[in-house]
Amino acid sequence: AQSVAQPEDQVNVAEGNPLTVKCTYSVSGNPYLFWYVQYPNRGLQFLLKYITGDNLVKGSYGFEAEFNKSQTSFHLKKPSALVSDSALYFCAVRDDNYGQNFVFGPGTRLSVLP
Amino acid sequence: DSGVTQTPKHLITATGQRVTLRCSPRSGDLSVYWYQQSLDQGLQFLIQYYNGEERAKGNILERFSAQQFPDLHSELNLSSLELGDSALYFCASSVGGVAGNTIYFGEGSWLTVV
């Protein structure tokens, strides 16, 4: 079965500094990887996804993620953090052997300090 | 705005009662997913429907049931409610059943059981 780990519950970064939110996954087939962001009392918003092709994926709000098959990782990055990026970030995976089920990681709370 | 509409936004009910949560997917989306988000359990997949048929089942309790109607809206029925059912319930939708499809979330329905 597929699984997702986000090893950090909380990430703190100063405004203007680069940020990284880590994600590792386990699947039996080919992975389809997603990042979502959740602001307080809101639904999850889609940021970006990796399906195939270029390992560096660019998404909304200046975020990007790098797919690394050998390390089974899909870390979310942004070159310069904004205070408004403070939110809860979820990594998710779908396994093409399991088709429909999205599995979400536990979430990482990002705090960008002014 | 993701285009996924959920009602009601907030609901307070007593233990033992039954409630129905409603979801309208994005225009053109055939798949509907239900998720439960709680502080201790994180984001849990409950069930998925595709064009009216159940496609995948997750950690859905027997007291819970769902269906997708011919107009593609979906309802999640929660019965014999317990205090532990208090959570944020999300509906999400996607175009189809392909693993690479992005799923888009509604704003959620806050259920409080007292």
Coordinates of C-alpha atoms in Angstrom, one line a residue:
Chain A
A1 CA 0.0 0.0 0.0
Q2 CA 1.1 3.6 -0.5
S3 CA 2.2 5.9 2.3
V4 CA 3.5 9.4 2.8
A5 CA 5.8 10.8 5.5
Q6 CA 6.4 14.4 6.3
P7 CA 9.2 14.1 8.9
E8 CA 8.7 17.6 10.3
D9 CA 5.7 18.7 12.2
Q10 CA 6.8 22.3 12.1
V11 CA 9.1 24.4 10.0
N12 CA 10.1 27.9 10.9
V13 CA 11.8 30.2 8.5
A14 CA 12.6 33.9 8.3
E15 CA 10.8 36.0 5.7
G16 CA 13.0 36.3 2.6
N17 CA 14.8 33.1 3.3
P18 CA 14.4 29.9 1.2
L19 CA 12.1 27.3 2.6
T20 CA 11.9 23.5 2.2
V21 CA 9.1 21.3 3.4
K22 CA 10.0 17.6 3.2
C23 CA 8.0 14.7 1.9
T24 CA 8.9 11.0 1.3
Y25 CA 6.7 8.4 -0.1
S26 CA 6.3 4.7 -0.6
V27 CA 4.4 3.1 -3.4
S28 CA 4.5 -0.2 -5.3
G29 CA 3.8 1.3 -8.7
N30 CA 4.5 4.6 -10.3
P31 CA 3.9 7.5 -8.0
Y32 CA 1.7 10.5 -8.7
L33 CA 2.7 13.2 -6.1
F34 CA 0.8 16.3 -5.0
W35 CA 1.2 19.2 -2.7
Y36 CA -1.7 21.0 -1.1
V37 CA -1.8 24.0 1.3
Q38 CA -4.4 24.6 4.0
Y39 CA -5.0 28.1 5.5
P40 CA -6.9 28.3 8.8
N41 CA -10.5 27.2 8.6
R42 CA -10.2 26.7 4.8
G43 CA -10.2 23.8 2.5
L44 CA -7.0 22.4 0.9
Q45 CA -5.7 24.2 -2.1
F46 CA -3.8 22.5 -4.8
L47 CA -0.2 23.8 -5.3
L48 CA 1.5 21.4 -7.8
K49 CA 1.8 17.9 -8.9
Y50 CA 4.3 15.5 -10.4
I51 CA 3.0 13.0 -12.9
T52 CA 5.9 12.3 -15.2
G53 CA 8.7 14.1 -17.1
D54 CA 10.8 16.9 -15.6
N55 CA 11.7 16.2 -12.0
L56 CA 11.4 19.9 -11.1
V57 CA 7.8 20.9 -11.0
K58 CA 6.6 24.5 -10.7
G59 CA 3.4 25.4 -9.1
S60 CA 1.3 28.2 -7.7
Y61 CA 2.5 31.2 -5.6
G62 CA 6.2 30.6 -6.6
F63 CA 6.4 27.1 -5.1
E64 CA 8.2 24.3 -6.8
A65 CA 9.0 20.7 -5.9
E66 CA 11.7 18.2 -6.9
F67 CA 10.9 14.6 -7.5
N68 CA 13.7 12.3 -6.6
K69 CA 13.0 8.7 -7.4
S70 CA 16.1 7.2 -5.9
Q71 CA 15.4 8.9 -2.5
T72 CA 11.6 8.5 -2.9
S73 CA 11.2 12.2 -2.0
F74 CA 9.2 15.1 -3.3
H75 CA 10.3 18.1 -1.3
L76 CA 8.4 21.4 -1.6
K77 CA 10.6 24.5 -2.0
K78 CA 10.3 28.3 -2.4
P79 CA 13.3 30.6 -3.0
S80 CA 12.1 33.4 -0.8
A81 CA 9.4 32.9 1.9
L82 CA 6.6 35.3 2.6
V83 CA 4.7 35.7 5.9
S84 CA 1.6 34.9 3.9
D85 CA 3.0 31.4 3.2
S86 CA 2.4 30.5 6.8
A87 CA 0.0 27.6 6.6
L88 CA -0.4 23.8 6.9
Y89 CA 1.2 21.9 3.9
F90 CA 0.2 18.4 2.9
C91 CA 2.0 16.0 0.6
A92 CA -0.1 13.3 -1.1
V93 CA 0.5 10.3 -3.3
R94 CA -1.4 8.2 -5.6
D95 CA -0.1 4.9 -6.8
D96 CA -1.1 3.8 -10.2
N97 CA -1.4 0.2 -8.9
Y98 CA -4.1 1.5 -6.5
G99 CA -5.8 4.0 -8.8
Q100 CA -8.1 6.1 -6.9
N101 CA -7.0 6.4 -3.3
F102 CA -5.2 9.6 -2.4
V103 CA -3.0 9.1 0.6
F104 CA -2.1 12.3 2.5
G105 CA 0.8 12.9 4.8
P106 CA 0.2 14.2 8.3
G107 CA 1.0 17.8 7.3
T108 CA 3.7 20.2 8.1
R109 CA 3.0 23.6 9.7
L110 CA 5.1 26.3 8.1
S111 CA 5.6 29.5 10.0
V112 CA 7.3 32.4 8.2
L113 CA 8.6 34.9 10.7
P114 CA 8.8 38.6 9.8
Chain B
D1 CA -12.6 29.2 -5.0
S2 CA -12.2 25.6 -6.1
G3 CA -15.7 25.2 -7.5
V4 CA -16.6 22.5 -5.0
T5 CA -19.5 23.5 -2.8
Q6 CA -20.3 22.0 0.5
T7 CA -23.3 22.5 2.8
P8 CA -23.7 23.2 5.6
K9 CA -20.6 25.0 6.6
H10 CA -21.2 24.4 10.3
L11 CA -23.4 21.9 12.1
I12 CA -23.9 21.3 15.8
T13 CA -25.8 18.2 16.9
A14 CA -26.3 15.9 19.8
T15 CA -24.9 12.4 20.3
G16 CA -27.1 9.7 18.7
Q17 CA -28.4 11.9 16.0
R18 CA -28.0 11.7 12.2
V19 CA -26.8 14.3 9.8
T20 CA -26.4 14.7 6.1
L21 CA -23.6 16.6 4.5
R22 CA -24.0 17.7 0.9
C23 CA -21.5 18.3 -1.8
S24 CA -21.7 19.6 -5.4
P25 CA -18.6 18.9 -7.4
R26 CA -16.9 21.2 -9.9
S27 CA -18.7 21.5 -13.2
G28 CA -17.7 18.5 -15.3
D29 CA -16.1 16.5 -12.6
L30 CA -17.3 12.9 -12.3
S31 CA -15.4 11.8 -9.2
V32 CA -16.3 12.8 -5.7
Y33 CA -14.3 12.0 -2.6
W34 CA -15.0 12.4 1.1
Y35 CA -12.4 13.1 3.7
Q36 CA -12.5 13.5 7.5
Q37 CA -10.0 15.8 9.1
S38 CA -9.5 15.7 12.9
L39 CA -6.7 16.9 15.1
D40 CA -5.6 13.4 16.2
Q41 CA -6.2 11.5 13.0
G42 CA -5.1 13.9 10.3
L43 CA -6.7 13.8 6.9
Q44 CA -8.5 10.4 6.5
F45 CA -10.0 9.2 3.2
L46 CA -13.5 7.9 3.6
I47 CA -15.0 7.0 0.3
Q48 CA -14.9 7.8 -3.4
Y49 CA -17.6 7.7 -6.1
Y50 CA -17.2 7.9 -9.8
N51 CA -20.2 8.7 -12.0
G52 CA -22.6 7.4 -9.4
E53 CA -20.7 4.2 -8.5
E54 CA -18.6 3.5 -5.5
R55 CA -15.0 3.4 -6.6
A56 CA -12.9 3.2 -3.5
K57 CA -13.4 2.8 0.2
G58 CA -11.2 4.0 3.0
N59 CA -11.6 4.2 6.8
I60 CA -15.3 4.8 6.7
L61 CA -17.3 3.6 9.7
E62 CA -20.4 1.4 9.2
R63 CA -22.4 4.2 10.8
F64 CA -21.5 6.4 7.9
S65 CA -22.7 6.0 4.3
A66 CA -22.5 8.0 1.1
Q67 CA -24.0 8.2 -2.3
Q68 CA -23.6 10.1 -5.5
F69 CA -26.7 11.0 -7.4
P70 CA -27.4 11.2 -11.2
D71 CA -26.7 14.9 -11.2
L72 CA -23.3 14.0 -9.6
H73 CA -23.8 15.7 -6.3
S74 CA -23.0 13.6 -3.3
E75 CA -24.2 13.2 0.2
L76 CA -22.5 11.8 3.3
N77 CA -24.8 10.5 5.9
L78 CA -23.5 10.2 9.5
S79 CA -25.7 8.3 12.0
S80 CA -25.6 7.4 15.7
L81 CA -23.2 10.2 16.1
E82 CA -20.6 10.1 18.8
L83 CA -18.4 12.8 20.3
G84 CA -15.5 11.5 18.4
D85 CA -17.2 12.1 15.1
S86 CA -16.6 15.8 15.6
A87 CA -14.4 16.9 12.8
L88 CA -14.1 18.8 9.6
Y89 CA -15.5 16.8 6.7
F90 CA -14.2 17.6 3.2
C91 CA -15.6 16.8 -0.2
A92 CA -13.3 16.9 -3.2
S93 CA -13.8 16.2 -6.8
S94 CA -11.8 15.4 -9.9
V95 CA -12.5 15.1 -13.6
G96 CA -12.2 11.3 -13.7
G97 CA -10.7 8.3 -12.2
V98 CA -7.2 8.5 -13.6
A99 CA -4.5 8.5 -11.0
G100 CA -2.9 11.7 -12.3
N101 CA -6.0 13.7 -11.9
T102 CA -5.9 16.6 -9.5
I103 CA -8.6 16.6 -6.8
Y104 CA -10.0 19.9 -5.7
F105 CA -11.4 20.4 -2.2
G106 CA -14.4 22.2 -0.9
E107 CA -14.2 24.5 2.1
G108 CA -15.5 21.7 4.4
S109 CA -18.4 21.1 6.8
W110 CA -17.6 21.6 10.5
L111 CA -19.4 19.0 12.5
T112 CA -19.6 19.4 16.3
V113 CA -21.3 16.6 18.3
V114 CA -22.2 17.6 21.8

